[in-house]
mmCIF file of C-alpha atoms in Angstrom:
data_model
loop_
_atom_site.group_PDB
_atom_site.id
_atom_site.type_symbol
_atom_site.label_atom_id
_atom_site.label_comp_id
_atom_site.label_asym_id
_atom_site.label_seq_id
_atom_site.Cartn_x
_atom_site.Cartn_y
_atom_site.Cartn_z
ATOM 1 C CA MET A 282 -0.835 28.574 43.799
ATOM 2 C CA ALA A 283 -2.548 26.533 41.088
ATOM 3 C CA LYS A 284 -6.306 26.623 40.772
ATOM 4 C CA TYR A 285 -8.527 23.941 39.288
ATOM 5 C CA ILE A 286 -11.539 25.240 37.357
ATOM 6 C CA LEU A 287 -14.193 22.523 36.972
ATOM 7 C CA PHE A 288 -17.031 23.718 34.764
ATOM 8 C CA ASP A 289 -20.036 22.616 32.747
ATOM 9 C CA THR A 290 -22.388 24.387 30.367
ATOM 10 C CA GLU A 291 -25.994 23.992 29.328
ATOM 11 C CA THR A 292 -26.854 25.349 25.909
ATOM 12 C CA THR A 293 -29.549 26.171 23.382
ATOM 13 C CA GLY A 294 -28.663 22.934 21.571
ATOM 14 C CA ASN A 295 -25.661 20.934 20.401
ATOM 15 C CA GLN A 296 -25.086 22.319 16.928
ATOM 16 C CA GLU A 297 -22.502 24.789 15.662
ATOM 17 C CA GLU A 298 -24.844 27.769 15.983
ATOM 18 C CA ASP A 299 -25.873 27.043 19.587
ATOM 19 C CA ARG A 300 -24.821 29.106 22.595
ATOM 20 C CA ILE A 301 -24.496 28.916 26.382
ATOM 21 C CA ILE A 302 -27.498 29.604 28.623
ATOM 22 C CA GLN A 303 -26.175 28.227 31.929
ATOM 23 C CA VAL A 304 -22.761 27.737 33.430
ATOM 24 C CA GLY A 305 -21.828 25.934 36.617
ATOM 25 C CA ALA A 306 -18.335 25.886 38.067
ATOM 26 C CA MET A 307 -16.307 25.023 41.126
ATOM 27 C CA ILE A 308 -12.896 26.640 41.409
ATOM 28 C CA VAL A 309 -10.678 24.750 43.836
ATOM 29 C CA ASN A 310 -7.261 25.814 45.106
ATOM 30 C CA THR A 311 -4.471 23.660 46.533
ATOM 31 C CA LYS A 312 -5.761 24.317 50.062
ATOM 32 C CA GLY A 313 -9.087 22.767 49.140
ATOM 33 C CA GLU A 314 -10.964 26.065 49.244
ATOM 34 C CA VAL A 315 -13.873 26.168 46.790
ATOM 35 C CA GLU A 316 -15.584 29.021 44.947
ATOM 36 C CA ILE A 317 -19.001 28.230 43.431
ATOM 37 C CA PHE A 318 -20.607 29.672 40.298
ATOM 38 C CA ASP A 319 -24.149 28.853 39.159
ATOM 39 C CA GLU A 320 -25.392 31.345 36.567
ATOM 40 C CA LEU A 321 -28.049 31.508 33.888
ATOM 41 C CA CYS A 322 -27.303 33.760 30.938
ATOM 42 C CA SER A 323 -29.207 35.163 27.994
ATOM 43 C CA THR A 324 -28.671 34.675 24.282
ATOM 44 C CA VAL A 325 -30.369 35.920 21.144
ATOM 45 C CA LEU A 326 -30.640 32.348 19.882
ATOM 46 C CA PRO A 327 -33.887 30.512 20.748
ATOM 47 C CA ILE A 328 -33.590 27.462 22.997
ATOM 48 C CA LYS A 329 -34.378 24.347 21.009
ATOM 49 C CA ILE A 330 -37.197 22.130 22.263
ATOM 50 C CA GLU A 331 -34.850 19.137 22.274
ATOM 51 C CA ALA A 332 -32.475 21.030 24.571
ATOM 52 C CA MET A 333 -35.277 22.090 26.937
ATOM 53 C CA ALA A 334 -36.319 18.440 27.197
ATOM 54 C CA VAL A 335 -32.825 17.623 28.496
ATOM 55 C CA HIS A 336 -31.982 20.466 30.876
ATOM 56 C CA GLY A 337 -35.377 22.036 31.559
ATOM 57 C CA ILE A 338 -34.227 25.617 30.968
ATOM 58 C CA THR A 339 -37.044 27.569 29.304
ATOM 59 C CA PRO A 340 -36.927 31.029 27.672
ATOM 60 C CA ASN A 341 -38.573 32.773 30.634
ATOM 61 C CA LEU A 342 -35.793 31.593 32.951
ATOM 62 C CA ILE A 343 -33.093 33.431 31.022
ATOM 63 C CA GLU A 344 -35.118 36.527 30.137
ATOM 64 C CA GLY A 345 -33.272 39.611 31.382
ATOM 65 C CA LYS A 346 -30.158 37.678 32.369
ATOM 66 C CA ALA A 347 -26.697 38.948 31.459
ATOM 67 C CA ALA A 348 -24.881 37.567 28.430
ATOM 68 C CA PHE A 349 -22.333 34.833 29.122
ATOM 69 C CA THR A 350 -19.399 37.217 28.735
ATOM 70 C CA GLU A 351 -20.895 39.367 31.500
ATOM 71 C CA THR A 352 -21.245 36.534 34.013
ATOM 72 C CA ASN A 353 -19.103 36.440 37.138
ATOM 73 C CA PHE A 354 -17.747 33.084 36.021
ATOM 74 C CA TYR A 355 -16.490 34.342 32.672
ATOM 75 C CA LYS A 356 -14.810 37.366 34.252
ATOM 76 C CA THR A 357 -13.121 35.128 36.813
ATOM 77 C CA LEU A 358 -12.128 32.625 34.132
ATOM 78 C CA GLN A 359 -10.397 35.352 32.159
ATOM 79 C CA SER A 360 -8.477 36.453 35.251
ATOM 80 C CA LEU A 361 -7.230 32.885 35.827
ATOM 81 C CA ASN A 362 -6.352 32.164 32.205
ATOM 82 C CA ASN A 363 -2.675 31.233 32.514
ATOM 83 C CA GLN A 364 -0.433 28.146 32.384
ATOM 84 C CA GLU A 365 -0.405 27.703 36.168
ATOM 85 C CA ASN A 366 -4.069 26.730 36.324
ATOM 86 C CA PHE A 367 -6.102 23.728 35.132
ATOM 87 C CA LEU A 368 -9.358 23.869 33.162
ATOM 88 C CA ILE A 369 -11.402 20.709 33.733
ATOM 89 C CA ALA A 370 -14.592 19.386 32.124
ATOM 90 C CA HIS A 371 -16.247 16.088 31.197
ATOM 91 C CA ASN A 372 -16.195 15.965 27.389
ATOM 92 C CA MET A 373 -14.021 19.058 27.148
ATOM 93 C CA PRO A 374 -14.289 19.552 23.356
ATOM 94 C CA PHE A 375 -17.975 20.418 23.720
ATOM 95 C CA ASP A 376 -17.732 22.784 26.693
ATOM 96 C CA LEU A 377 -14.475 24.397 25.602
ATOM 97 C CA GLY A 378 -15.934 24.827 22.133
ATOM 98 C CA MET A 379 -18.899 26.642 23.638
ATOM 99 C CA ILE A 380 -16.823 29.162 25.582
ATOM 100 C CA GLU A 381 -14.518 29.613 22.596
ATOM 101 C CA LYS A 382 -17.568 30.821 20.642
ATOM 102 C CA GLU A 383 -17.732 33.638 23.185
ATOM 103 C CA GLY A 384 -14.155 34.691 22.425
ATOM 104 C CA PHE A 385 -12.290 32.708 25.092
ATOM 105 C CA VAL A 386 -8.833 31.417 24.166
ATOM 106 C CA SER A 387 -7.484 29.040 26.799
ATOM 107 C CA GLN A 388 -3.932 29.374 28.084
ATOM 108 C CA MET A 389 -4.569 26.821 30.837
ATOM 109 C CA LYS A 390 -3.647 23.181 31.221
ATOM 110 C CA ILE A 391 -6.573 21.043 30.058
ATOM 111 C CA ILE A 392 -7.999 17.949 31.735
ATOM 112 C CA ASP A 393 -10.929 16.103 30.187
ATOM 113 C CA THR A 394 -12.287 13.691 32.806
ATOM 114 C CA LEU A 395 -14.058 11.748 30.040
ATOM 115 C CA ARG A 396 -10.768 10.996 28.274
ATOM 116 C CA VAL A 397 -8.985 10.284 31.544
ATOM 117 C CA ALA A 398 -11.760 7.847 32.485
ATOM 118 C CA LYS A 399 -11.199 6.035 29.170
ATOM 119 C CA HIS A 400 -7.585 5.478 30.201
ATOM 120 C CA LEU A 401 -8.067 4.692 33.900
ATOM 121 C CA LEU A 402 -11.482 2.983 33.865
ATOM 122 C CA PRO A 403 -11.368 0.798 30.736
ATOM 123 C CA GLU A 404 -13.592 -1.810 32.370
ATOM 124 C CA GLN A 405 -16.560 0.573 32.589
ATOM 125 C CA LYS A 406 -19.016 0.035 29.742
ATOM 126 C CA SER A 407 -19.767 3.738 29.457
ATOM 127 C CA LYS A 408 -17.701 6.767 30.447
ATOM 128 C CA ALA A 409 -20.679 9.150 30.485
ATOM 129 C CA LEU A 410 -20.801 11.218 33.672
ATOM 130 C CA GLN A 411 -24.206 9.959 34.806
ATOM 131 C CA TYR A 412 -23.190 6.343 34.160
ATOM 132 C CA LEU A 413 -20.014 6.751 36.227
ATOM 133 C CA ARG A 414 -22.011 8.530 38.929
ATOM 134 C CA TYR A 415 -23.744 5.227 39.633
ATOM 135 C CA ALA A 416 -21.092 2.721 38.521
ATOM 136 C CA LEU A 417 -18.537 4.241 40.916
ATOM 137 C CA GLU A 418 -21.194 4.880 43.590
ATOM 138 C CA LEU A 419 -20.463 8.592 43.629
ATOM 139 C CA TYR A 420 -24.117 9.111 44.519
ATOM 140 C CA LYS A 421 -23.320 7.824 48.020
ATOM 141 C CA GLU A 422 -21.041 10.824 48.592
ATOM 142 C CA GLU A 423 -22.813 13.521 46.638
ATOM 143 C CA GLN A 424 -25.461 14.549 49.163
ATOM 144 C CA VAL A 425 -22.858 15.346 51.802
ATOM 145 C CA GLU A 426 -20.942 17.417 49.245
ATOM 146 C CA ALA A 427 -24.113 19.078 47.988
ATOM 147 C CA LYS A 428 -25.150 20.093 51.502
ATOM 148 C CA LYS A 429 -21.652 21.410 52.209
ATOM 149 C CA TYR A 430 -21.778 23.729 49.181
ATOM 150 C CA HIS A 431 -25.558 24.393 49.158
ATOM 151 C CA ILE A 432 -25.961 22.748 45.748
ATOM 152 C CA SER A 433 -28.976 20.877 44.396
ATOM 153 C CA ILE A 434 -28.041 17.870 42.292
ATOM 154 C CA LYS A 435 -29.991 16.827 39.235
ATOM 155 C CA ALA A 436 -28.848 15.350 35.943
ATOM 156 C CA HIS A 437 -28.112 17.816 33.122
ATOM 157 C CA ASP A 438 -27.968 20.799 35.454
ATOM 158 C CA ALA A 439 -24.640 22.574 35.112
ATOM 159 C CA ILE A 440 -23.685 22.986 38.771
ATOM 160 C CA GLY A 441 -25.077 19.566 39.731
ATOM 161 C CA ASP A 442 -22.980 17.931 37.031
ATOM 162 C CA VAL A 443 -19.911 19.851 38.191
ATOM 163 C CA LEU A 444 -20.295 18.529 41.726
ATOM 164 C CA VAL A 445 -20.504 14.954 40.404
ATOM 165 C CA MET A 446 -17.477 15.684 38.227
ATOM 166 C CA LYS A 447 -15.554 16.883 41.294
ATOM 167 C CA LEU A 448 -16.235 13.530 42.978
ATOM 168 C CA LEU A 449 -15.198 11.702 39.807
ATOM 169 C CA LEU A 450 -12.005 13.749 39.617
ATOM 170 C CA SER A 451 -11.077 12.636 43.137
ATOM 171 C CA LYS A 452 -11.504 8.999 42.082
ATOM 172 C CA LEU A 453 -9.376 9.566 38.994
ATOM 173 C CA VAL A 454 -6.661 11.246 41.048
ATOM 174 C CA SER A 455 -6.510 8.164 43.299
ATOM 175 C CA LEU A 456 -6.321 5.839 40.290
ATOM 176 C CA ALA A 457 -3.609 7.966 38.683
ATOM 177 C CA LYS A 458 -1.560 7.795 41.884
ATOM 178 C CA GLU A 459 -1.905 3.999 41.941
ATOM 179 C CA LYS A 460 -1.030 3.488 38.280
ATOM 180 C CA PHE A 461 1.628 6.204 37.997
ATOM 181 C CA PRO A 462 3.093 6.523 41.516
ATOM 182 C CA ASP A 463 6.059 8.604 40.379
ATOM 183 C CA ALA A 464 3.990 11.202 38.524
ATOM 184 C CA ASN A 465 2.068 14.246 39.679
ATOM 185 C CA PRO A 466 -1.544 13.032 39.220
ATOM 186 C CA MET A 467 -2.863 16.295 37.801
ATOM 187 C CA GLU A 468 0.002 16.603 35.344
ATOM 188 C CA LYS A 469 -0.473 12.952 34.399
ATOM 189 C CA MET A 470 -4.179 13.472 33.736
ATOM 190 C CA GLU A 471 -3.329 16.439 31.539
ATOM 191 C CA GLU A 472 -1.034 14.102 29.575
ATOM 192 C CA LEU A 473 -3.680 11.365 29.371
ATOM 193 C CA THR A 474 -6.177 13.895 28.037
ATOM 194 C CA LYS A 475 -3.918 14.346 25.009
ATOM 195 C CA THR A 476 -3.023 10.651 24.623
ATOM 196 C CA PRO A 477 -5.017 8.614 22.051
ATOM 197 C CA ILE A 478 -6.435 5.194 22.896
ATOM 198 C CA LEU A 479 -6.420 2.072 20.723
ATOM 199 C CA VAL A 480 -10.068 1.134 20.050
ATOM 200 C CA GLU A 481 -10.871 -2.567 19.649
ATOM 201 C CA THR A 482 -14.353 -2.602 18.107
ATOM 202 C CA PHE A 483 -16.553 -0.355 15.993
ATOM 203 C CA THR A 484 -19.383 1.325 17.888
ATOM 204 C CA PHE A 485 -21.055 2.731 14.755
ATOM 205 C CA GLY A 486 -21.598 2.066 11.056
ATOM 206 C CA LYS A 487 -22.192 -1.135 9.120
ATOM 207 C CA TYR A 488 -19.494 -2.967 11.107
ATOM 208 C CA LYS A 489 -20.780 -1.976 14.526
ATOM 209 C CA GLY A 490 -19.624 -4.538 17.092
ATOM 210 C CA LYS A 491 -16.946 -5.963 14.793
ATOM 211 C CA LYS A 492 -13.239 -6.018 15.600
ATOM 212 C CA ILE A 493 -11.537 -3.080 13.894
ATOM 213 C CA ARG A 494 -8.406 -5.088 13.105
ATOM 214 C CA ASP A 495 -10.510 -7.748 11.362
ATOM 215 C CA ILE A 496 -12.233 -5.145 9.164
ATOM 216 C CA CYS A 497 -8.921 -3.467 8.355
ATOM 217 C CA ASN A 498 -7.813 -6.832 6.966
ATOM 218 C CA SER A 499 -11.039 -7.757 5.176
ATOM 219 C CA ASP A 500 -12.365 -4.432 3.869
ATOM 220 C CA ARG A 501 -9.574 -1.931 3.379
ATOM 221 C CA GLY A 502 -11.686 0.021 0.914
ATOM 222 C CA TYR A 503 -14.192 0.851 3.624
ATOM 223 C CA ILE A 504 -11.425 1.889 6.016
ATOM 224 C CA ASN A 505 -9.892 4.146 3.374
ATOM 225 C CA TRP A 506 -13.318 5.680 2.760
ATOM 226 C CA MET A 507 -13.783 6.305 6.483
ATOM 227 C CA GLN A 508 -10.426 8.043 6.769
ATOM 228 C CA LYS A 509 -11.172 10.331 3.841
ATOM 229 C CA ASN A 510 -14.852 11.109 4.394
ATOM 230 C CA MET A 511 -15.737 10.806 8.086
ATOM 231 C CA ASP A 512 -15.092 13.227 10.945
ATOM 232 C CA LEU A 513 -13.341 10.681 13.162
ATOM 233 C CA ASP A 514 -12.339 11.391 16.742
ATOM 234 C CA MET A 515 -8.770 11.260 18.026
ATOM 235 C CA ASP A 516 -8.938 7.630 19.120
ATOM 236 C CA MET A 517 -10.430 6.281 15.891
ATOM 237 C CA LYS A 518 -7.912 8.185 13.759
ATOM 238 C CA TYR A 519 -5.064 6.813 15.873
ATOM 239 C CA THR A 520 -6.467 3.266 15.793
ATOM 240 C CA LEU A 521 -6.988 3.129 12.040
ATOM 241 C CA ASN A 522 -3.596 4.678 11.274
ATOM 242 C CA LYS A 523 -1.824 2.279 13.610
ATOM 243 C CA ILE A 524 -3.579 -0.899 12.457
ATOM 244 C CA MET A 525 -3.323 -0.040 8.771
ATOM 245 C CA GLY A 526 0.353 0.739 9.295
ATOM 246 C CA ASP A 527 0.884 -2.621 11.028
ATOM 247 C CA ILE A 528 -0.709 -4.701 8.279
ATOM 248 C CA GLN A 529 0.814 -2.980 5.260
#
């Protein structure tokens, strides 16, 4: 029986050296049964002020707590780490990267609800979890869910974000069924997670707001520089390679 592990982390910051100080998770099985994890954990790294301003976790709250690898969630995650199960997060590279720093090597199927939303909700201006929470009116359902699982919802709190993500996942499942009626929706979302998207306009740099195809035609030197010198994400790499290939 497959299990779906939805999780989120809060951390000491968002740089390479930073570490996990809170994890929230909901593990759902095919019968709809849910197991909840909401754990603070300690780290030797100080919590950055900028991070505290976002999630509100202060040093005194994690004093004396177990390390992440000693949390109930991590132990359970390790026991479920096989190809039958799905690991799910919103902006998976960040959260997966954080647990990988603790020695975790995923053997699970991966679903990133952020990437899936890019495919299935292209009309939404932002795919950030809190934006979609309101744009899709998930907030109308969340209090019933929160009461059911005894969860308090607030932005940038790991377990609160996981509950919102669970509601978002349900919406994405419905959209996947509509758009791909012959496919298993979870398997399809795993595929979409790995599928690059053609980007139309720049959202950064000196050509912010400009059509990428136009700049590929008018300033190939800049595009070549970007490809060689910038840490581009999957979609931008795919877009530039495809457009430059088309016009050569």
